[in-house]
Amino acid sequence: MLEIKNLHTYYGNIQALKGISLQVDRGEIVSLIGSNGAGKTTTLRTIQGLLKPRQGTILFEGKPLESLSAQEIVRLGISQSPEGRLIFPRMTVKENLEMGAFARNDTLGIKSDLENVFNLFPRLKERISQKGGTLSGGEQQMLAIGRAMMARPRLLLLDEPSMGLAPLLVAQIFSIVREINAQNTTILLVEQNARMALSISHRGYVLQTGEVVLTGTAAQLQSDETVRKAYLGET
């Protein structure tokens, strides 16, 4: 579904991605793990069209993305729940979710997807008229994921969905991520909590200072000594 080849992305003169290559097959959950500054978020932002690569190709279902705008990429079937949630604080829960469907005009489909989001996140239905900025951190994360789902993506990009959440909420969020995947949505997941990410993933890539240094199935990465020491907190 997604194929990235030799991707180089810069912030000004600072090179953030140094020729990374990866692929995501239809129906998978694929994790990108690595320390802060490894290039995980930059990878997602480049796929989404928020950053333009200086070199390399990004193919989504065979179509090149490098020259497309973020809006065009959403219309193709890719949406993102960004790091830090970035919900619209002065808009209600319903208005935030409707913003996720900005590229669509199928009223009945939007209504159906809104109900699906409320089935995934019943708490959001309870807060439907509440301003986004007054929600708890966990509720805001649910809203960010729900807003991304309203674009009806075939590929969902999730950036640090567990950030700042209590352990019980983290488990709940990851359970819902697995459920979203079971609804035929392919997922590329960036996550600091490597243990939790690999527990729900099919495959993974380890990024280090803008390069892919290791790849394998989730089970292979979980058993790799370097990964266990560096990212799973084992000695």
Short mmCIF file of C-alpha atoms in Angstrom, two decimals:
data_model
loop_
_atom_site.label_atom_id
_atom_site.label_comp_id
_atom_site.label_asym_id
_atom_site.label_seq_id
_atom_site.Cartn_x
_atom_site.Cartn_y
_atom_site.Cartn_z
CA MET A 1 0.00 0.00 0.00
CA LEU A 2 2.76 2.45 0.97
CA GLU A 3 6.32 2.31 -0.30
CA ILE A 4 9.04 4.78 0.62
CA LYS A 5 12.40 4.68 -1.14
CA ASN A 6 15.57 6.60 -0.22
CA LEU A 7 13.74 9.49 1.47
CA HIS A 8 15.74 12.59 2.41
CA THR A 9 13.94 15.37 4.31
CA TYR A 10 15.40 18.57 5.75
CA TYR A 11 14.42 21.30 8.18
CA GLY A 12 16.26 24.19 6.57
CA ASN A 13 19.86 22.99 6.38
CA ILE A 14 19.40 20.26 8.99
CA GLN A 15 18.89 16.82 7.50
CA ALA A 16 16.24 14.90 9.45
CA LEU A 17 15.79 11.84 7.22
CA LYS A 18 18.88 10.30 5.61
CA GLY A 19 17.65 7.98 2.91
CA ILE A 20 15.07 5.89 4.73
CA SER A 21 13.15 3.15 2.93
CA LEU A 22 10.13 1.27 4.27
CA GLN A 23 6.86 -0.28 3.20
CA VAL A 24 3.43 -0.87 4.69
CA ASP A 25 1.24 -3.63 3.27
CA ARG A 26 -2.53 -3.47 3.16
CA GLY A 27 -4.13 -4.52 6.46
CA GLU A 28 -0.97 -4.20 8.57
CA ILE A 29 -0.11 -2.25 11.69
CA VAL A 30 3.51 -1.16 11.23
CA SER A 31 5.39 0.65 14.01
CA LEU A 32 8.21 3.15 13.81
CA ILE A 33 10.16 3.16 17.06
CA GLY A 34 13.20 5.12 18.14
CA SER A 35 14.34 7.81 20.54
CA ASN A 36 13.42 11.50 20.39
CA GLY A 37 14.89 13.11 17.29
CA ALA A 38 15.18 9.82 15.40
CA GLY A 39 12.96 11.07 12.56
CA LYS A 40 9.70 9.30 13.33
CA THR A 41 7.40 12.33 13.25
CA THR A 42 9.30 13.76 10.29
CA THR A 43 8.54 10.56 8.38
CA LEU A 44 4.80 10.93 8.99
CA ARG A 45 4.82 14.64 8.16
CA THR A 46 6.61 13.92 4.90
CA ILE A 47 4.14 11.18 3.94
CA GLN A 48 1.25 13.56 4.70
CA GLY A 49 2.72 16.31 2.52
CA LEU A 50 3.41 18.73 5.38
CA LEU A 51 7.13 18.50 4.58
CA LYS A 52 8.55 18.09 1.08
CA PRO A 53 11.46 15.66 0.59
CA ARG A 54 14.54 16.80 -1.27
CA GLN A 55 15.12 13.30 -2.59
CA GLY A 56 13.35 9.96 -2.72
CA THR A 57 9.90 8.64 -3.60
CA ILE A 58 6.69 7.98 -1.68
CA LEU A 59 4.17 5.73 -3.40
CA PHE A 60 0.65 5.19 -2.09
CA GLU A 61 -1.16 2.42 -3.96
CA GLY A 62 1.30 3.07 -6.78
CA LYS A 63 0.71 6.85 -6.92
CA PRO A 64 3.60 9.23 -6.18
CA LEU A 65 2.88 11.68 -3.35
CA GLU A 66 5.93 13.95 -3.30
CA SER A 67 4.41 16.73 -5.42
CA LEU A 68 0.91 16.62 -3.88
CA SER A 69 -0.50 18.97 -1.24
CA ALA A 70 -1.59 17.68 2.16
CA GLN A 71 -5.23 18.18 1.15
CA GLU A 72 -4.77 16.11 -2.00
CA ILE A 73 -3.11 13.36 0.02
CA VAL A 74 -6.07 13.29 2.45
CA ARG A 75 -8.41 12.93 -0.54
CA LEU A 76 -6.36 9.96 -1.74
CA GLY A 77 -7.02 8.13 1.54
CA ILE A 78 -4.31 9.04 4.08
CA SER A 79 -5.04 10.92 7.30
CA GLN A 80 -3.08 11.59 10.46
CA SER A 81 -3.67 11.93 14.18
CA PRO A 82 -0.75 14.25 14.98
CA GLU A 83 1.66 14.35 17.88
CA GLY A 84 0.23 16.54 20.64
CA ARG A 85 -3.35 15.95 19.36
CA LEU A 86 -3.77 19.51 17.96
CA ILE A 87 -7.53 19.47 18.30
CA PHE A 88 -9.43 22.75 17.86
CA PRO A 89 -9.94 23.86 21.48
CA ARG A 90 -12.78 26.33 20.88
CA MET A 91 -14.79 23.94 18.72
CA THR A 92 -17.12 21.33 20.14
CA VAL A 93 -16.40 17.62 19.89
CA LYS A 94 -18.86 17.33 17.02
CA GLU A 95 -17.35 20.30 15.18
CA ASN A 96 -13.84 18.85 15.58
CA LEU A 97 -15.02 15.55 14.11
CA GLU A 98 -16.77 17.31 11.24
CA MET A 99 -13.51 19.11 10.44
CA GLY A 100 -11.98 15.70 9.84
CA ALA A 101 -14.45 15.22 7.00
CA PHE A 102 -13.61 18.55 5.31
CA ALA A 103 -12.60 16.84 2.05
CA ARG A 104 -15.84 14.87 1.75
CA ASN A 105 -19.33 15.76 0.53
CA ASP A 106 -21.13 12.42 1.05
CA THR A 107 -23.53 13.46 3.80
CA LEU A 108 -24.87 9.99 4.53
CA GLY A 109 -21.38 8.52 4.66
CA ILE A 110 -20.21 11.24 7.04
CA LYS A 111 -23.16 10.58 9.33
CA SER A 112 -22.40 6.84 9.31
CA ASP A 113 -18.72 7.44 10.09
CA LEU A 114 -19.65 9.81 12.92
CA GLU A 115 -21.66 7.00 14.50
CA ASN A 116 -18.72 4.62 14.00
CA VAL A 117 -16.43 7.06 15.85
CA PHE A 118 -18.94 7.25 18.70
CA ASN A 119 -19.09 3.45 18.81
CA LEU A 120 -15.28 3.34 19.09
CA PHE A 121 -15.18 6.20 21.60
CA PRO A 122 -18.47 6.32 23.58
CA ARG A 123 -16.95 9.02 25.80
CA LEU A 124 -16.95 11.41 22.83
CA LYS A 125 -20.67 10.95 22.33
CA GLU A 126 -21.20 11.90 25.96
CA ARG A 127 -19.13 15.05 25.33
CA ILE A 128 -20.57 15.85 21.88
CA SER A 129 -21.38 19.51 22.67
CA GLN A 130 -18.37 20.15 24.92
CA LYS A 131 -15.51 22.38 23.76
CA GLY A 132 -12.42 20.39 22.77
CA GLY A 133 -10.16 22.44 25.01
CA THR A 134 -12.09 21.41 28.12
CA LEU A 135 -11.62 17.66 27.56
CA SER A 136 -9.13 15.57 29.51
CA GLY A 137 -5.90 14.47 27.84
CA GLY A 138 -7.27 11.02 27.13
CA GLU A 139 -10.48 12.43 25.67
CA GLN A 140 -8.50 14.81 23.47
CA GLN A 141 -6.48 11.86 22.16
CA MET A 142 -9.70 10.00 21.37
CA LEU A 143 -10.94 13.10 19.58
CA ALA A 144 -7.74 13.44 17.52
CA ILE A 145 -7.97 9.82 16.38
CA GLY A 146 -11.71 10.14 15.74
CA ARG A 147 -11.15 13.29 13.67
CA ALA A 148 -8.58 11.45 11.53
CA MET A 149 -11.03 8.58 11.08
CA MET A 150 -13.67 10.98 9.75
CA ALA A 151 -11.61 11.34 6.57
CA ARG A 152 -12.36 7.62 6.02
CA PRO A 153 -8.66 6.81 5.50
CA ARG A 154 -7.38 3.59 4.03
CA LEU A 155 -4.04 4.43 5.69
CA LEU A 156 -4.11 6.00 9.16
CA LEU A 157 -0.97 7.69 10.50
CA LEU A 158 -0.85 7.74 14.31
CA ASP A 159 1.80 9.91 15.98
CA GLU A 160 2.42 9.18 19.68
CA PRO A 161 -1.16 8.25 20.66
CA SER A 162 -0.08 7.28 24.21
CA MET A 163 1.82 10.48 25.00
CA GLY A 164 0.99 11.87 28.44
CA LEU A 165 -1.70 9.29 29.21
CA ALA A 166 -2.12 7.14 32.31
CA PRO A 167 -1.37 3.41 31.85
CA LEU A 168 -5.04 2.37 31.91
CA LEU A 169 -5.88 4.89 29.19
CA VAL A 170 -2.87 3.78 27.14
CA ALA A 171 -4.18 0.21 27.16
CA GLN A 172 -7.62 1.45 26.13
CA ILE A 173 -6.26 3.55 23.25
CA PHE A 174 -4.18 0.67 21.90
CA SER A 175 -7.13 -1.69 22.13
CA ILE A 176 -9.12 0.74 19.98
CA VAL A 177 -6.22 1.07 17.52
CA ARG A 178 -6.34 -2.70 17.09
CA GLU A 179 -10.11 -2.50 16.55
CA ILE A 180 -9.67 0.23 13.90
CA ASN A 181 -7.20 -2.04 12.11
CA ALA A 182 -9.74 -4.88 12.25
CA GLN A 183 -12.16 -2.56 10.40
CA ASN A 184 -9.82 -2.74 7.35
CA THR A 185 -7.79 0.39 8.09
CA THR A 186 -4.04 0.02 7.59
CA ILE A 187 -2.00 1.81 10.27
CA LEU A 188 1.47 3.33 10.44
CA LEU A 189 2.18 3.97 14.12
CA VAL A 190 4.84 6.19 15.67
CA GLU A 191 5.19 5.49 19.37
CA GLN A 192 7.69 6.06 22.19
CA ASN A 193 6.12 3.19 24.13
CA ALA A 194 7.89 0.55 22.05
CA ARG A 195 6.66 -2.37 24.13
CA MET A 196 3.02 -1.44 23.65
CA ALA A 197 3.48 -0.56 19.97
CA LEU A 198 5.12 -3.87 19.13
CA SER A 199 2.49 -5.78 21.08
CA ILE A 200 -0.18 -4.77 18.53
CA SER A 201 1.98 -4.50 15.38
CA HIS A 202 2.68 -6.92 12.58
CA ARG A 203 6.09 -5.42 11.72
CA GLY A 204 8.31 -2.59 12.80
CA TYR A 205 11.21 -0.33 11.87
CA VAL A 206 13.77 1.12 14.27
CA LEU A 207 14.90 4.65 13.38
CA GLN A 208 18.08 6.22 14.67
CA THR A 209 19.20 9.75 13.72
CA GLY A 210 17.22 9.72 10.49
CA GLU A 211 18.12 6.22 9.32
CA VAL A 212 16.46 2.80 9.50
CA VAL A 213 18.86 0.67 11.52
CA LEU A 214 16.70 -2.41 12.06
CA THR A 215 13.51 -3.94 10.68
CA GLY A 216 11.60 -7.14 11.21
CA THR A 217 8.38 -8.66 12.44
CA ALA A 218 7.14 -7.42 15.81
CA ALA A 219 8.20 -10.70 17.39
CA GLN A 220 11.71 -10.44 15.92
CA LEU A 221 12.14 -6.90 17.22
CA GLN A 222 10.78 -7.83 20.66
CA SER A 223 13.39 -10.56 20.94
CA ASP A 224 16.29 -8.51 19.52
CA GLU A 225 18.85 -7.79 22.24
CA THR A 226 19.56 -4.23 21.06
CA VAL A 227 15.86 -3.34 20.95
CA ARG A 228 15.27 -4.94 24.36
CA LYS A 229 18.02 -2.88 25.97
CA ALA A 230 17.49 0.41 24.15
CA TYR A 231 13.71 0.61 23.80
CA LEU A 232 12.06 -2.00 26.03
CA GLY A 233 13.90 -1.04 29.22
CA GLU A 234 15.45 -4.46 29.74
CA THR A 235 19.00 -5.19 30.85
#
